[in-house]
Tab-separated table of C-alpha atoms in Angstrom:
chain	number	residue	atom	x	y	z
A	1	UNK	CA	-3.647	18.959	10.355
A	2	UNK	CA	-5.402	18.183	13.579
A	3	UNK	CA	-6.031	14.713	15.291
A	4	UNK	CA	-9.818	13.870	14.607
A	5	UNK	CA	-11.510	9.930	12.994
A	6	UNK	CA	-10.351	11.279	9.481
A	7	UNK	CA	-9.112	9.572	6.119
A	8	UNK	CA	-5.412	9.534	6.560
A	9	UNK	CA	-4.760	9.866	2.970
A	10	UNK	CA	-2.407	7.014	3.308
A	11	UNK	CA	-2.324	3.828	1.034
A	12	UNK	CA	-3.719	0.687	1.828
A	13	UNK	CA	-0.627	-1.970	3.393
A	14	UNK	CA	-1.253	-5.495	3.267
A	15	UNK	CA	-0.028	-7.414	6.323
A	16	UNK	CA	0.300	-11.200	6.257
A	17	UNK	CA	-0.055	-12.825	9.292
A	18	UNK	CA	3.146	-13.788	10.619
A	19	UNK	CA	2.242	-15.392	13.975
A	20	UNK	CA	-0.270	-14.789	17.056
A	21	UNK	CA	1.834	-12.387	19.491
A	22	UNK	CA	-0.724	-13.144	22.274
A	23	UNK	CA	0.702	-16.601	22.433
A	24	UNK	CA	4.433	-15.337	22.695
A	25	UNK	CA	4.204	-13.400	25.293
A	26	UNK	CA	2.273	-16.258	27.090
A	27	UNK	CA	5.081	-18.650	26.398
A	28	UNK	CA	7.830	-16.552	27.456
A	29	UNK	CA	10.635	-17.567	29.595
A	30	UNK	CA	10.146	-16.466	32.817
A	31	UNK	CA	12.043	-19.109	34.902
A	32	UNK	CA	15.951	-18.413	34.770
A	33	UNK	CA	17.475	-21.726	35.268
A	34	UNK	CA	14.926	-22.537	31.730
A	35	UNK	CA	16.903	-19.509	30.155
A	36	UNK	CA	20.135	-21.049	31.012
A	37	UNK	CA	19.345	-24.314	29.999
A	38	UNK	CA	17.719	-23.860	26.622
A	39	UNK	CA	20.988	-21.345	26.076
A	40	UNK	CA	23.863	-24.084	27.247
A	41	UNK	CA	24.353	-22.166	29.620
A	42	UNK	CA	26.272	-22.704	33.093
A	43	UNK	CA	23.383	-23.617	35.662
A	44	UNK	CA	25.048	-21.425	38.422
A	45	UNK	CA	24.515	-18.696	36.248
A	46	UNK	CA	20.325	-19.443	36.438
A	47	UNK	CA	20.423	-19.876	40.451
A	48	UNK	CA	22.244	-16.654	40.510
A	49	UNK	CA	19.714	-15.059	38.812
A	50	UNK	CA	16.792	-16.095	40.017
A	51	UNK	CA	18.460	-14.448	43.214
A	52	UNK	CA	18.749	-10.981	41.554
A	53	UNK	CA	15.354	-11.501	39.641
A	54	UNK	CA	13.552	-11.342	43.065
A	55	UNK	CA	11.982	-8.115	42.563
A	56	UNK	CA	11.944	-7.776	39.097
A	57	UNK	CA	11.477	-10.800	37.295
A	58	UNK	CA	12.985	-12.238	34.290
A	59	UNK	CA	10.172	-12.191	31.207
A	60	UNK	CA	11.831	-13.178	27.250
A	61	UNK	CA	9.940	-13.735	24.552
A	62	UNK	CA	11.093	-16.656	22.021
A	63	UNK	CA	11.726	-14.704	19.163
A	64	UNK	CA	13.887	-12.708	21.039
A	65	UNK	CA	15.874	-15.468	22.478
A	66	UNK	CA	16.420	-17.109	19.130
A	67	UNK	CA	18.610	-14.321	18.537
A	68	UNK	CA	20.705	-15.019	21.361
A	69	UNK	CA	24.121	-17.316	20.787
A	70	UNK	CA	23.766	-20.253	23.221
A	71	UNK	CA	26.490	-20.812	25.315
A	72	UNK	CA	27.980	-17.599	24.995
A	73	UNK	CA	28.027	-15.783	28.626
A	74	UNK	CA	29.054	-12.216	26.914
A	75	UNK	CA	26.327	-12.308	24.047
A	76	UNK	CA	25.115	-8.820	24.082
A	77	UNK	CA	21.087	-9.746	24.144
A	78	UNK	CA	21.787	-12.106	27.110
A	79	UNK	CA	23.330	-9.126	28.851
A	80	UNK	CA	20.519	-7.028	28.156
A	81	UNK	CA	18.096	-9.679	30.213
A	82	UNK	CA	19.883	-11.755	32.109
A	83	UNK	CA	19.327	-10.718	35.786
A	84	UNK	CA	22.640	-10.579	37.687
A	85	UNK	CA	24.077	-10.273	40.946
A	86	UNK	CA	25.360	-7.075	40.830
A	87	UNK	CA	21.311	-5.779	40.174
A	88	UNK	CA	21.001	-6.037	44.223
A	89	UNK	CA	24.592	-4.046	44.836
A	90	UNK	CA	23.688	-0.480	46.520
A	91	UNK	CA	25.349	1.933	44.710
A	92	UNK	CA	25.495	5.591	45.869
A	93	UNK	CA	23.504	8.074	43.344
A	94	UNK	CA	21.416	5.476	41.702
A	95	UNK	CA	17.927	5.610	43.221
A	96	UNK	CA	14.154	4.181	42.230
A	97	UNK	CA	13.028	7.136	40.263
A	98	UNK	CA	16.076	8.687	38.539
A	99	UNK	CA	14.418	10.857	36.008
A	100	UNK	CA	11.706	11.978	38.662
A	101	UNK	CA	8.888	10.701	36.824
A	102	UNK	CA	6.578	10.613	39.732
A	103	UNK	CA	7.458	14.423	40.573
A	104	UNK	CA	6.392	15.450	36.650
A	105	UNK	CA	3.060	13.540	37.372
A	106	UNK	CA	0.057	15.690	36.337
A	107	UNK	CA	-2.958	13.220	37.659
A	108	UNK	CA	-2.872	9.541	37.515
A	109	UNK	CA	-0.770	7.952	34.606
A	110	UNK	CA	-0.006	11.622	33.309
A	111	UNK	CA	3.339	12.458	33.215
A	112	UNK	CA	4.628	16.234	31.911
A	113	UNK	CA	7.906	17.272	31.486
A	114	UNK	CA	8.045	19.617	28.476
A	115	UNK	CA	6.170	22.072	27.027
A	116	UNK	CA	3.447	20.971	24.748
A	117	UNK	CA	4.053	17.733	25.484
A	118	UNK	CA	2.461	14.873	27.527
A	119	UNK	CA	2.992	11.066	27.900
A	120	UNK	CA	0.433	8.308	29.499
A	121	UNK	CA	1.361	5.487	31.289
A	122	UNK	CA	-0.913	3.038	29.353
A	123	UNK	CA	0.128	-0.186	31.220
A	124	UNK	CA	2.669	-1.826	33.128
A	125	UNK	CA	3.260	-4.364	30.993
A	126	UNK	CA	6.320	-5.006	28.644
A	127	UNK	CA	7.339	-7.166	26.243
A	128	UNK	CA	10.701	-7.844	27.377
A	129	UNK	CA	12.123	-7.375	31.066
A	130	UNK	CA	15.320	-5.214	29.540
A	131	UNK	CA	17.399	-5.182	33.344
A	132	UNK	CA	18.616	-1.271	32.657
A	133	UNK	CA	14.972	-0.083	32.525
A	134	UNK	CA	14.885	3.359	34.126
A	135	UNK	CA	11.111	2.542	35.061
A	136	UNK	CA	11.764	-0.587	36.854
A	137	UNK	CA	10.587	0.698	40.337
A	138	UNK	CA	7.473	2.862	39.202
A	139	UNK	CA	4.628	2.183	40.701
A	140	UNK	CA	2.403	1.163	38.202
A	141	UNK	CA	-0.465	-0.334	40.337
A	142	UNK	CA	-1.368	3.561	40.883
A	143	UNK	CA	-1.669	4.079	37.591
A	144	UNK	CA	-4.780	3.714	35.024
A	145	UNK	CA	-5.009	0.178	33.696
A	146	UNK	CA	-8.336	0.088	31.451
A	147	UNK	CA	-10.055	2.888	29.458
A	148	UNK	CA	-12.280	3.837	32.105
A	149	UNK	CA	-9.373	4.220	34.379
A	150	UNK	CA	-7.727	6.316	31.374
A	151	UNK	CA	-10.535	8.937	31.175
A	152	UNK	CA	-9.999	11.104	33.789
A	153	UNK	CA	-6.728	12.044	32.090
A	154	UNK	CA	-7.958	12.007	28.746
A	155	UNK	CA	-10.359	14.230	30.036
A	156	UNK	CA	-7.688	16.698	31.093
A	157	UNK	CA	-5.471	16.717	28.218
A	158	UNK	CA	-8.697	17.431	26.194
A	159	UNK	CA	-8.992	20.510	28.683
A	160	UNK	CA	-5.153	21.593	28.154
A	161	UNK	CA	-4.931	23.112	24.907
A	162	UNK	CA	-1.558	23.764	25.274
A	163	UNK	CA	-0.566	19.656	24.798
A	164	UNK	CA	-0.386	19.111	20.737
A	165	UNK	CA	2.012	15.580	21.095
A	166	UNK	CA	0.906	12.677	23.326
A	167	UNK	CA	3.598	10.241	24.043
A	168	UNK	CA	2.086	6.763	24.677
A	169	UNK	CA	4.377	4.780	27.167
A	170	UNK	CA	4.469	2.095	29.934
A	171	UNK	CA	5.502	-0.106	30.300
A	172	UNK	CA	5.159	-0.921	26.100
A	173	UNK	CA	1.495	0.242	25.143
A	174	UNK	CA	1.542	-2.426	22.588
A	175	UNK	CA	1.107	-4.749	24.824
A	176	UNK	CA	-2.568	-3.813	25.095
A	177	UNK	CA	-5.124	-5.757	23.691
A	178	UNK	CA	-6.380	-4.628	20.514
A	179	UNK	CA	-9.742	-3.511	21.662
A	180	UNK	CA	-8.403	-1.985	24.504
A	181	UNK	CA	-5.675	0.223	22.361
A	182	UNK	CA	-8.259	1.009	19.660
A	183	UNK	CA	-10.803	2.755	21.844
A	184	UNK	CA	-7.482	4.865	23.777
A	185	UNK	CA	-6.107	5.693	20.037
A	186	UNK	CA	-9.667	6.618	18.628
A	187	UNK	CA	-10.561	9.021	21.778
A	188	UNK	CA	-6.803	10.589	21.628
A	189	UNK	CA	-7.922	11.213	17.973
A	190	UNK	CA	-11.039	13.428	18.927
A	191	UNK	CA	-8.743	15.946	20.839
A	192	UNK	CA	-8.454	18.366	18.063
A	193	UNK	CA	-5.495	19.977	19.882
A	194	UNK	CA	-3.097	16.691	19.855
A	195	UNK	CA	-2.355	17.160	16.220
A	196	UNK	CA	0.511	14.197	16.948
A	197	UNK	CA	0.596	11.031	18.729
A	198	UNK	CA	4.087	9.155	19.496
A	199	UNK	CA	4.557	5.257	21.062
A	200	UNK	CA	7.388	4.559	22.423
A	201	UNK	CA	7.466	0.720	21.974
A	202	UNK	CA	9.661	-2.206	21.873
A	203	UNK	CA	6.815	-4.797	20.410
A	204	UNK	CA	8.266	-4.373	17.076
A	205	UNK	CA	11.854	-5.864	18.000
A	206	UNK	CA	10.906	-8.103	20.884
A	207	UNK	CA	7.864	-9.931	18.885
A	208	UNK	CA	7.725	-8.553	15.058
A	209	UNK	CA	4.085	-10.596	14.751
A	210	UNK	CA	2.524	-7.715	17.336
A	211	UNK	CA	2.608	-5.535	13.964
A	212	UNK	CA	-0.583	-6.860	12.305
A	213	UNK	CA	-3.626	-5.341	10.443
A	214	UNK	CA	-5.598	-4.034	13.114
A	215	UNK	CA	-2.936	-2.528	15.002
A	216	UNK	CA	-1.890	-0.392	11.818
A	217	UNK	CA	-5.518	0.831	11.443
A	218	UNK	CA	-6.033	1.542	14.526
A	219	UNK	CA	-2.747	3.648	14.843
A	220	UNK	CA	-3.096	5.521	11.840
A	221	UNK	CA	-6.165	6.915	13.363
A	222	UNK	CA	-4.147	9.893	13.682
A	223	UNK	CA	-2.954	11.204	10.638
A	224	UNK	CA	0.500	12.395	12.417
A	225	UNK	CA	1.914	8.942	14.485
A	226	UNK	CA	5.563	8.758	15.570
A	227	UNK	CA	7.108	5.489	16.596
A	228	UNK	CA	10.099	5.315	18.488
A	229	UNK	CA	11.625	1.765	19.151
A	230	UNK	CA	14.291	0.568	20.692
A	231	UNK	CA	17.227	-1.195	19.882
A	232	UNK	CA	21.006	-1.456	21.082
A	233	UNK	CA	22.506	-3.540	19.118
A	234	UNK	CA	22.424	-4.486	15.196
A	235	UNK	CA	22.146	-8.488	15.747
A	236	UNK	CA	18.821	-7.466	17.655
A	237	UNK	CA	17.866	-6.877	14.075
A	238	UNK	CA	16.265	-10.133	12.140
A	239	UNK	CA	14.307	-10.048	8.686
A	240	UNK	CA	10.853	-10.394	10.781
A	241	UNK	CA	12.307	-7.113	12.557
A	242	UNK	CA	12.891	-5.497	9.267
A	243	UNK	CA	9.403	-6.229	7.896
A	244	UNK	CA	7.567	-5.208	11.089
A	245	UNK	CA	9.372	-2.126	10.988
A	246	UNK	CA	8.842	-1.878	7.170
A	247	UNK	CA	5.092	-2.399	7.561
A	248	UNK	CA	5.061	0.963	10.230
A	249	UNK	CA	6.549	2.783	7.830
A	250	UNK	CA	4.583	1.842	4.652
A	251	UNK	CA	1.483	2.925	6.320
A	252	UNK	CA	2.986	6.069	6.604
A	253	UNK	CA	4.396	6.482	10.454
A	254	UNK	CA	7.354	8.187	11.300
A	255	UNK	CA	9.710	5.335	12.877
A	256	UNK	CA	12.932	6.590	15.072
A	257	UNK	CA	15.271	4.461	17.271
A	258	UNK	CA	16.429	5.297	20.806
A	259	UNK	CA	19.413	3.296	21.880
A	260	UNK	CA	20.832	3.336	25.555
A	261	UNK	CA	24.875	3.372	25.929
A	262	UNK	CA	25.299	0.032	28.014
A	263	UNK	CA	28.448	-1.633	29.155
A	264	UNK	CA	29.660	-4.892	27.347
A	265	UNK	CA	26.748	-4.814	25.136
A	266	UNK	CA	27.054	-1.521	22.729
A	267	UNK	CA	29.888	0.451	24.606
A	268	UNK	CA	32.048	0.542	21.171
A	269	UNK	CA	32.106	2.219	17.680
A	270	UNK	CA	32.206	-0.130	15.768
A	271	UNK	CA	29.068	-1.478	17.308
A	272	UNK	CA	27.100	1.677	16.964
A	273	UNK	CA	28.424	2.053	13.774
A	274	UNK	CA	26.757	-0.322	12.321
A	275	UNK	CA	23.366	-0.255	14.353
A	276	UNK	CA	22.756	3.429	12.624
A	277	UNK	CA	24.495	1.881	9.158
A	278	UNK	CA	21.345	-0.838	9.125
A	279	UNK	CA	18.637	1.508	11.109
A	280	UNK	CA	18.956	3.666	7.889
A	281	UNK	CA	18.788	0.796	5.590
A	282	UNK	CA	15.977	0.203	7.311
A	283	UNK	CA	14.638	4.006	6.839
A	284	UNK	CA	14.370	4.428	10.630
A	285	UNK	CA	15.908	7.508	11.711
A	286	UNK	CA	19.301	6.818	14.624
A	287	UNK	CA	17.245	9.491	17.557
A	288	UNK	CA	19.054	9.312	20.538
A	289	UNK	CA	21.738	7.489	22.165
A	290	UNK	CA	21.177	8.043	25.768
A	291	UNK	CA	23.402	7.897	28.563
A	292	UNK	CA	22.392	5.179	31.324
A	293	UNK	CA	19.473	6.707	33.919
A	294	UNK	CA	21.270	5.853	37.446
A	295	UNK	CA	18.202	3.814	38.406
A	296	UNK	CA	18.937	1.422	41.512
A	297	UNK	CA	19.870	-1.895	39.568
A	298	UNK	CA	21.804	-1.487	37.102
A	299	UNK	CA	25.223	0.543	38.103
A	300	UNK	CA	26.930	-2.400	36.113
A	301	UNK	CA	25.403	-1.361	33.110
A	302	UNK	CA	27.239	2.507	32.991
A	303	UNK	CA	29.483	3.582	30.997
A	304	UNK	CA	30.956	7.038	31.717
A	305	UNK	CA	30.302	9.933	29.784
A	306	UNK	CA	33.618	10.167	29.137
A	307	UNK	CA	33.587	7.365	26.807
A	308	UNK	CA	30.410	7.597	25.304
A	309	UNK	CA	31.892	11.410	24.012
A	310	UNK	CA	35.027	9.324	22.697
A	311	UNK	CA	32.370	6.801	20.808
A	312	UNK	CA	30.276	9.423	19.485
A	313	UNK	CA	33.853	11.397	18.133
A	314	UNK	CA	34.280	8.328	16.449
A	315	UNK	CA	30.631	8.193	14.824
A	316	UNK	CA	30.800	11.448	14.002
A	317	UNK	CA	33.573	10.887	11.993
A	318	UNK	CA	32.392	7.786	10.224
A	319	UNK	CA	29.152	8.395	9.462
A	320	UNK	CA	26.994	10.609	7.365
A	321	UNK	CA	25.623	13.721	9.662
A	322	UNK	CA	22.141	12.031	9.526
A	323	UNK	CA	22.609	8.806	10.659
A	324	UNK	CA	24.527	10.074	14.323
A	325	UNK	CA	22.034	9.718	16.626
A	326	UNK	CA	22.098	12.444	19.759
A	327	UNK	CA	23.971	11.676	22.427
A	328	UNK	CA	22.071	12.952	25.779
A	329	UNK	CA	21.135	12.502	29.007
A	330	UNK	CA	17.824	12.880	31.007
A	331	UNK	CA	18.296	16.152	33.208
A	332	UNK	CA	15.626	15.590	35.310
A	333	UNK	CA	16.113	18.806	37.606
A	334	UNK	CA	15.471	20.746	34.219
A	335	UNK	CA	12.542	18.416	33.178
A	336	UNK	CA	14.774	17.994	29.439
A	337	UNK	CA	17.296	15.988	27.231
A	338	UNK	CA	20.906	17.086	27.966
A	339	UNK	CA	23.304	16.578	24.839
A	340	UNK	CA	26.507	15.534	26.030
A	341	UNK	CA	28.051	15.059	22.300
């Protein structure tokens, strides 16, 4: 079935309102010595970081940092956004555009890597500064911010018949206003080619409210929507988690995870082990588990692939054939996903 303003055929989902997501990202911590503080934790650790946090700045939500233990320096959320010295280390191989996004770059925002595929950088905005982000140096002033800054590419995928999935990315594209992600999802819907349409998002784990009424009509637009989120770690996992991610799935989307191997925050079995054991509880599908991109910032973060093939022996092992998430890594001089496991 192609993309087009059709009945989806799915069942009506009611939503209650859990909370005004506009309001959480405006009160998130930005300030590192506040992060420290409201965490008990040591105030050299908050001057250090607002050193490293120079050129990319710290940004946490409140219903993420709930989540995080106060006063512990190795809790494996903190680690994910707490900006650290080592971030502004030079370390050879690890450059600003490690997957060579801006050589795959079609037009403006446009980004093509594999066949019959496309993605669209939709914003620069995220919902969470995560400190291994492979995209942390892209240049996102250059790319389309509003719908009539969209068009010219949407006018070009329309053109290329040869695109049938559209991978919405950023930044987090649900950070978009409502309006503003309506009238992109309802034109992507009119290309009669696109017959799927994938987000890659972390709204749903960072702040669970962002999944409300609209935002499920508007996404299932398109009869065929894909939803890949991220998480690395099971206690990133609350019950308003597991009912945003329930709600995605009830209104019939396809909802995958995509974790990222990362030193002294997932870098064991056990760990991963039971991420994937609760994912599938969850009926979201373990996708990949991706080795580190070597983007300029976060060396501290790798773990060698040596190890991750000695973690994924052990999953493999454990765990029921389904719920063993790939284990790859980008090979951007091949434009595609190298399985290492």
């Amino acid at each position: 079935m192609t993309g087009g303003n059709q009945a989806t055929g799915h069942s009506a989902v009611k939503i209650e309102p859990v909370g005004d997501w506009r309001s959480e990202m405006k009160q998130a911590i930005r300030d590192p010595l506040q992060l420290c503080s409201e965490l008990d934790l040591p105030a050299s650790w908050g001057r250090e970081a607002e050193r490293a946090a120079a050129d990319f700045p710290l940004f946490v939500p409140r219903p993420y940092l709930r989540r995080i233990r106060a006063g512990d320096v190795d809790d494996p959320l903190l680690r994910q956004v707490l900006p650290l010295a080592a971030e502004n280390d030079p370390v050879d191989g690890f450059s600003f555009d490690p997957v060579l996004d801006l050589q795959a770059e079609r037009a403006p925002g446009v980004i093509q890597k594999y066949e019959g595929r496309a993605l669209l950088v939709t914003t620069g905005s995220c919902a969470i500064h995560c400190r291994y982000c492979f995209r942390r140096h892209f240049p996102y002033a250059a790319a389309p911010q509003s719908y009539r800054q969209w068009q010219p590419a949407i006018d070009q995928l329309a053109e290329d018949r040869t695109i049938e999935e559209l991978i919405l990315s950023g930044g987090d594209p649900l950070t978009l206003v409502d309006t503003s992600l309506n009238e992109l999802i309802s034109q992507i819907a009119k290309i009669p080619h696109i017959r799927r349409l994938r987000l890659h998002t972390r709204l749903p784990v960072v702040i669970p409210s962002r999944i409300t009424d609209e935002l499920i009509r508007a996404l299932m637009v398109n009869p065929s929507v894909v939803v890949v989120v991220h998480i690395n770690h099971p206690h990133e996992i609350d019950g308003a988690v597991a009912a945003a991610i329930g709600r995605l799935i009830e209104a019939g989307a396809i909802v995958l995870n995509q974790a990222v191997l990362l030193r002294n925050v997932n870098d064991c079995a056990e760990t991963l082990i039971e991420l994937s054991q609760r994912l599938i509880e969850l009926r979201v599908m373990p996708y990949y588990l991706n080795q580190l991109d070597r983007v300029a910032g976060a060396a501290h973060f790798e773990v060698s692939i040596e190890r991750g093939q000695a973690i994924m022996d052990q999953l493999s092992r454990r765990l029921p054939g389904y719920a063993v998430p790939k284990y790859v890594q980008d090979s951007p001089e091949f434009a595609w996903k190298k399985r290492l496991a």
